């Protein structure tokens, strides 16, 4: 059959065929292959656990797809607590009529992303709902990992005097999705930065365990994430606008659409906040990895305006960088 | 460094700022007409670098902010009539008289689609031949020509399920009404770059010639803006008032006659309601009789209804430069971007939203 049928969610033979011929083929491993009601895991604490549901439209976009995104997104969230992600669970909600070829491409991509990140998919679930009840495919992943640092990085630990680093160019994922969704083309194609950051995070924390905060600026972008950290820690994040790396094509596309790249989602970047004296060491570790090659310091943590993000413009002026109210919408003129 | 970067050059900006502050004698109260300028002045940090002697006022140049409550009520009424509404994104969150917006209407089942160009709306009509597609024609001279061209294409291609709810507004008549207000204390106008690219410089001459107000058509980069402020200072010190085109890389003095001609072929000037200001004669556009089949008001048999003004909202005074956004008693309390009372808070280019969002 070339399309997903309601039968595949029945729990009967069709479901078993789907699991055996598709999911185990690409995601199989010793734990998953047992097909028990739950996965038997051997882990020791403290642990980092995160769950996320992926509903991205379009499901295939320049630089990735919903399957790899569902792995990268959760692996990164687990890693940001100073943990080695080890296991993933995944739940699929499929729309009746989804082409099987699309599903296979997505599951294959998930398998590849999981292998690269070094995590095992250990349990899962599939539901098929009538056409129109969901948009093609929704995927939920839950990740679990072992925290390997004595004090886990947290949004509550930013302190005045800390440096704020970003691991590379921001806004790529958000603009890649938007341009594909709206059929917009730019002079240079914009690719999503979708990637698992866990190996880089392990190397960073093994070399510089003094890190206070790690956060991946996904939905809401760098601006929203910094606002969250400023609020959680009760500090001011002071950012130098000219130091934030934005690709010219992203900056150009945003200017055309009336969007701000600092509010666009990233799926392969992280913010790192740590005492200023360790900033250079952290930057060198990050720059040795292709995923952190363009890492830079973009600001410092201060005490003046608690809970706020203040941007210093290239002219030396200042302005607030607040959280967005709702989604960014393109403007009239 | 690209040509574009030159207009952001910090050294050049610093030199211009020094000259403005050194040469300025007394207070300079300038108003920018365009919402994009408003945002640029805040975003670039220019505002935080101006001395107290340079008073910055935001005028009626945000198309969302000046869309009248009765017009908002009209497009919400259409959304409830099972038409497919195609709109630029800015309008999605504008609250109507009953606090509903297109966004909330969409959540309740109205068919609303954000588009990036009026031609996307036309394609929507072609793709949905069984539905009526209405494009919300809100904006100034900047957007009106493209929308007029879309209507022409629709007629040429025999597309009969597409229409425009035409609430366009014209900048020069609004400025004329504004400067006629004896309470206005503006001494210079920063004129809009995008609108001027269409209409040129001529329609603004009255500002200098009749009212003695120095006015500069400027681009949106910090150097553009500071250069315009310096021109104001220079003109004042030399005792002259002119309309200067300082955005020659985009705006020609004659504007874009072809665009103007398309706009006038499909639309004609009409009286228009401006939110917070009221009726301004000849300040809007309506669809010409020849194109009546593409006028949503006629297609759906609609009329603008009287809508009571929102209690306590001082957006009108803000738009007229009589009140700073944070001088409004509702600002930041009853009226925030999360729960905007007036349009100046809801639009990304509104002066209240800019104050709320950017002022440290």
CSV table of N, CA and C in Angstrom, one decimal, chain A residues 178 182 184 241 255-257 259-261 263 305 310-311 313-327 329-333, chain B residues 8 10 13 36 42-46 48-49 63-64 88-90 92-93 103 114 116 138 142-143 194 222 337-338 349 356-360:
chain,number,residue,atom,x,y,z
A,178,UNK,N,10.2,29.2,6.9
A,178,UNK,CA,9.3,30.2,6.4
A,178,UNK,C,9.4,30.3,4.9
A,182,UNK,N,6.2,29.4,2.4
A,182,UNK,CA,5.6,30.5,1.7
A,182,UNK,C,6.0,30.5,0.2
A,184,UNK,N,9.0,31.3,-0.9
A,184,UNK,CA,9.8,32.5,-1.2
A,184,UNK,C,11.2,32.0,-1.5
A,241,UNK,N,24.6,44.2,19.7
A,241,UNK,CA,23.9,43.8,18.5
A,241,UNK,C,24.9,43.5,17.4
A,255,UNK,N,14.8,41.4,6.5
A,255,UNK,CA,14.5,42.8,6.2
A,255,UNK,C,13.4,42.9,5.2
A,256,UNK,N,13.4,42.0,4.2
A,256,UNK,CA,12.4,42.0,3.1
A,256,UNK,C,11.0,41.7,3.7
A,257,UNK,N,11.0,40.8,4.7
A,257,UNK,CA,9.7,40.3,5.3
A,257,UNK,C,9.3,41.1,6.5
A,259,UNK,N,10.9,40.9,9.4
A,259,UNK,CA,11.1,40.0,10.6
A,259,UNK,C,12.4,40.3,11.2
A,260,UNK,N,12.5,39.8,12.5
A,260,UNK,CA,13.8,40.1,13.2
A,260,UNK,C,14.5,38.7,13.4
A,261,UNK,N,15.7,38.5,12.9
A,261,UNK,CA,16.3,37.2,13.0
A,261,UNK,C,16.6,36.7,14.4
A,263,UNK,N,14.5,36.7,16.7
A,263,UNK,CA,13.3,36.0,17.2
A,263,UNK,C,13.0,34.7,16.4
A,305,UNK,N,19.3,46.1,35.1
A,305,UNK,CA,17.9,46.0,34.8
A,305,UNK,C,17.5,44.5,34.9
A,310,UNK,N,18.9,44.0,27.3
A,310,UNK,CA,19.1,45.3,26.7
A,310,UNK,C,20.1,45.1,25.6
A,311,UNK,N,19.8,45.7,24.5
A,311,UNK,CA,20.6,45.6,23.3
A,311,UNK,C,21.4,46.9,23.1
A,313,UNK,N,23.2,49.0,20.4
A,313,UNK,CA,23.2,49.0,18.9
A,313,UNK,C,24.6,49.4,18.4
A,314,UNK,N,24.9,49.2,17.2
A,314,UNK,CA,26.2,49.5,16.7
A,314,UNK,C,26.5,51.0,16.9
A,315,UNK,N,25.5,51.9,17.0
A,315,UNK,CA,25.8,53.3,17.2
A,315,UNK,C,26.1,53.6,18.6
A,316,UNK,N,26.0,52.6,19.5
A,316,UNK,CA,26.2,52.9,20.9
A,316,UNK,C,24.9,53.3,21.7
A,317,UNK,N,23.8,53.2,21.0
A,317,UNK,CA,22.5,53.5,21.7
A,317,UNK,C,22.0,52.2,22.3
A,318,UNK,N,21.0,52.3,23.1
A,318,UNK,CA,20.5,51.1,23.8
A,318,UNK,C,19.0,51.0,23.5
A,319,UNK,N,18.5,49.8,23.6
A,319,UNK,CA,17.0,49.6,23.5
A,319,UNK,C,16.7,48.2,24.1
A,320,UNK,N,15.5,48.1,24.5
A,320,UNK,CA,15.1,46.8,25.1
A,320,UNK,C,15.0,45.7,24.0
A,321,UNK,N,15.2,44.5,24.3
A,321,UNK,CA,14.9,43.4,23.4
A,321,UNK,C,13.9,42.5,24.2
A,322,UNK,N,12.6,42.8,24.0
A,322,UNK,CA,11.6,42.1,24.8
A,322,UNK,C,11.2,40.8,24.2
A,323,UNK,N,10.4,40.0,24.9
A,323,UNK,CA,9.8,38.9,24.3
A,323,UNK,C,8.7,39.3,23.3
A,324,UNK,N,8.5,38.5,22.3
A,324,UNK,CA,7.4,38.8,21.3
A,324,UNK,C,6.1,38.5,21.9
A,325,UNK,N,5.1,39.2,21.5
A,325,UNK,CA,3.7,38.9,21.8
A,325,UNK,C,3.2,38.1,20.7
A,326,UNK,N,3.1,36.8,20.8
A,326,UNK,CA,2.6,35.9,19.7
A,326,UNK,C,3.7,35.7,18.7
A,327,UNK,N,3.3,35.3,17.5
A,327,UNK,CA,4.2,35.0,16.4
A,327,UNK,C,4.6,36.3,15.7
A,329,UNK,N,4.7,38.5,12.5
A,329,UNK,CA,3.9,38.6,11.3
A,329,UNK,C,4.5,39.6,10.3
A,330,UNK,N,4.5,39.2,9.0
A,330,UNK,CA,5.1,40.2,8.1
A,330,UNK,C,4.3,41.4,8.0
A,331,UNK,N,4.9,42.5,7.7
A,331,UNK,CA,4.3,43.8,7.8
A,331,UNK,C,3.7,44.3,6.5
A,332,UNK,N,3.0,45.4,6.5
A,332,UNK,CA,2.4,45.9,5.3
A,332,UNK,C,3.4,46.6,4.4
A,333,UNK,N,4.2,47.5,5.0
A,333,UNK,CA,5.1,48.3,4.1
A,333,UNK,C,6.5,48.3,4.7
B,8,UNK,N,24.8,52.7,7.9
B,8,UNK,CA,24.7,52.3,9.3
B,8,UNK,C,26.0,52.7,10.0
B,10,UNK,N,28.8,53.6,12.2
B,10,UNK,CA,28.7,54.3,13.5
B,10,UNK,C,29.5,55.6,13.6
B,13,UNK,N,27.6,58.3,11.9
B,13,UNK,CA,26.5,58.6,12.8
B,13,UNK,C,26.9,59.5,14.0
B,36,UNK,N,7.7,52.8,9.7
B,36,UNK,CA,9.0,52.1,9.5
B,36,UNK,C,10.1,53.0,10.1
B,42,UNK,N,13.9,53.7,17.0
B,42,UNK,CA,14.1,53.0,18.2
B,42,UNK,C,15.1,51.8,18.1
B,43,UNK,N,14.9,51.0,17.1
B,43,UNK,CA,15.7,49.8,16.9
B,43,UNK,C,17.2,50.1,16.8
B,44,UNK,N,17.5,51.2,16.0
B,44,UNK,CA,18.9,51.5,15.8
B,44,UNK,C,19.5,52.2,17.0
B,45,UNK,N,18.7,52.6,18.0
B,45,UNK,CA,19.3,53.2,19.2
B,45,UNK,C,19.4,54.7,19.0
B,46,UNK,N,19.0,55.3,17.8
B,46,UNK,CA,19.1,56.7,17.6
B,46,UNK,C,18.4,57.5,18.7
B,48,UNK,N,17.8,56.9,21.7
B,48,UNK,CA,18.5,57.0,23.0
B,48,UNK,C,19.7,57.9,23.0
B,49,UNK,N,20.2,58.2,21.8
B,49,UNK,CA,21.4,59.1,21.6
B,49,UNK,C,21.1,60.6,21.4
B,63,UNK,N,0.0,52.3,8.8
B,63,UNK,CA,-1.3,52.1,8.2
B,63,UNK,C,-2.2,51.3,9.1
B,64,UNK,N,-1.7,50.5,9.9
B,64,UNK,CA,-2.6,49.7,10.8
B,64,UNK,C,-3.2,50.6,11.9
B,88,UNK,N,-2.3,41.2,4.7
B,88,UNK,CA,-1.0,41.3,5.2
B,88,UNK,C,-1.0,41.0,6.7
B,89,UNK,N,0.1,40.5,7.3
B,89,UNK,CA,0.1,40.0,8.6
B,89,UNK,C,-0.3,41.0,9.7
B,90,UNK,N,0.1,42.2,9.5
B,90,UNK,CA,-0.1,43.3,10.5
B,90,UNK,C,-1.5,43.3,11.0
B,92,UNK,N,-3.7,41.1,11.6
B,92,UNK,CA,-4.3,39.9,12.2
B,92,UNK,C,-4.7,40.2,13.7
B,93,UNK,N,-3.9,41.0,14.4
B,93,UNK,CA,-4.2,41.2,15.8
B,93,UNK,C,-4.9,42.5,16.2
B,103,UNK,N,-7.4,37.3,14.2
B,103,UNK,CA,-6.8,36.1,14.8
B,103,UNK,C,-7.8,35.3,15.6
B,114,UNK,N,-2.8,34.7,5.7
B,114,UNK,CA,-1.8,35.8,5.6
B,114,UNK,C,-1.0,35.7,4.3
B,116,UNK,N,1.8,37.6,1.3
B,116,UNK,CA,2.9,38.5,1.3
B,116,UNK,C,2.8,39.5,0.1
B,138,UNK,N,-5.4,47.7,2.9
B,138,UNK,CA,-5.1,48.7,3.9
B,138,UNK,C,-3.7,49.1,3.7
B,142,UNK,N,2.1,53.4,-0.9
B,142,UNK,CA,3.2,52.3,-1.1
B,142,UNK,C,2.6,51.1,-1.6
B,143,UNK,N,1.4,50.6,-1.0
B,143,UNK,CA,0.9,49.3,-1.4
B,143,UNK,C,-0.3,49.5,-2.4
B,194,UNK,N,9.1,55.1,1.6
B,194,UNK,CA,8.4,54.2,0.7
B,194,UNK,C,7.3,54.9,-0.1
B,222,UNK,N,20.2,54.5,10.0
B,222,UNK,CA,20.5,55.6,11.0
B,222,UNK,C,21.2,56.8,10.3
B,337,UNK,N,0.9,45.1,24.5
B,337,UNK,CA,0.9,44.3,23.3
B,337,UNK,C,0.1,43.0,23.5
B,338,UNK,N,0.0,42.5,24.7
B,338,UNK,CA,-0.8,41.3,24.9
B,338,UNK,C,-2.3,41.6,24.9
B,349,UNK,N,4.5,48.5,14.0
B,349,UNK,CA,5.1,49.8,13.6
B,349,UNK,C,4.4,50.9,14.4
B,356,UNK,N,6.8,50.7,24.1
B,356,UNK,CA,6.7,49.6,25.0
B,356,UNK,C,7.8,48.5,24.8
B,357,UNK,N,8.1,48.3,23.5
B,357,UNK,CA,9.0,47.2,23.2
B,357,UNK,C,10.4,47.6,23.3
B,358,UNK,N,10.8,48.9,23.0
B,358,UNK,CA,12.2,49.2,22.9
B,358,UNK,C,12.7,50.1,23.9
B,359,UNK,N,11.9,50.9,24.6
B,359,UNK,CA,12.4,51.9,25.5
B,359,UNK,C,12.9,51.3,26.8
B,360,UNK,N,14.2,51.5,27.1
B,360,UNK,CA,14.8,50.8,28.2
B,360,UNK,C,14.3,51.5,29.5
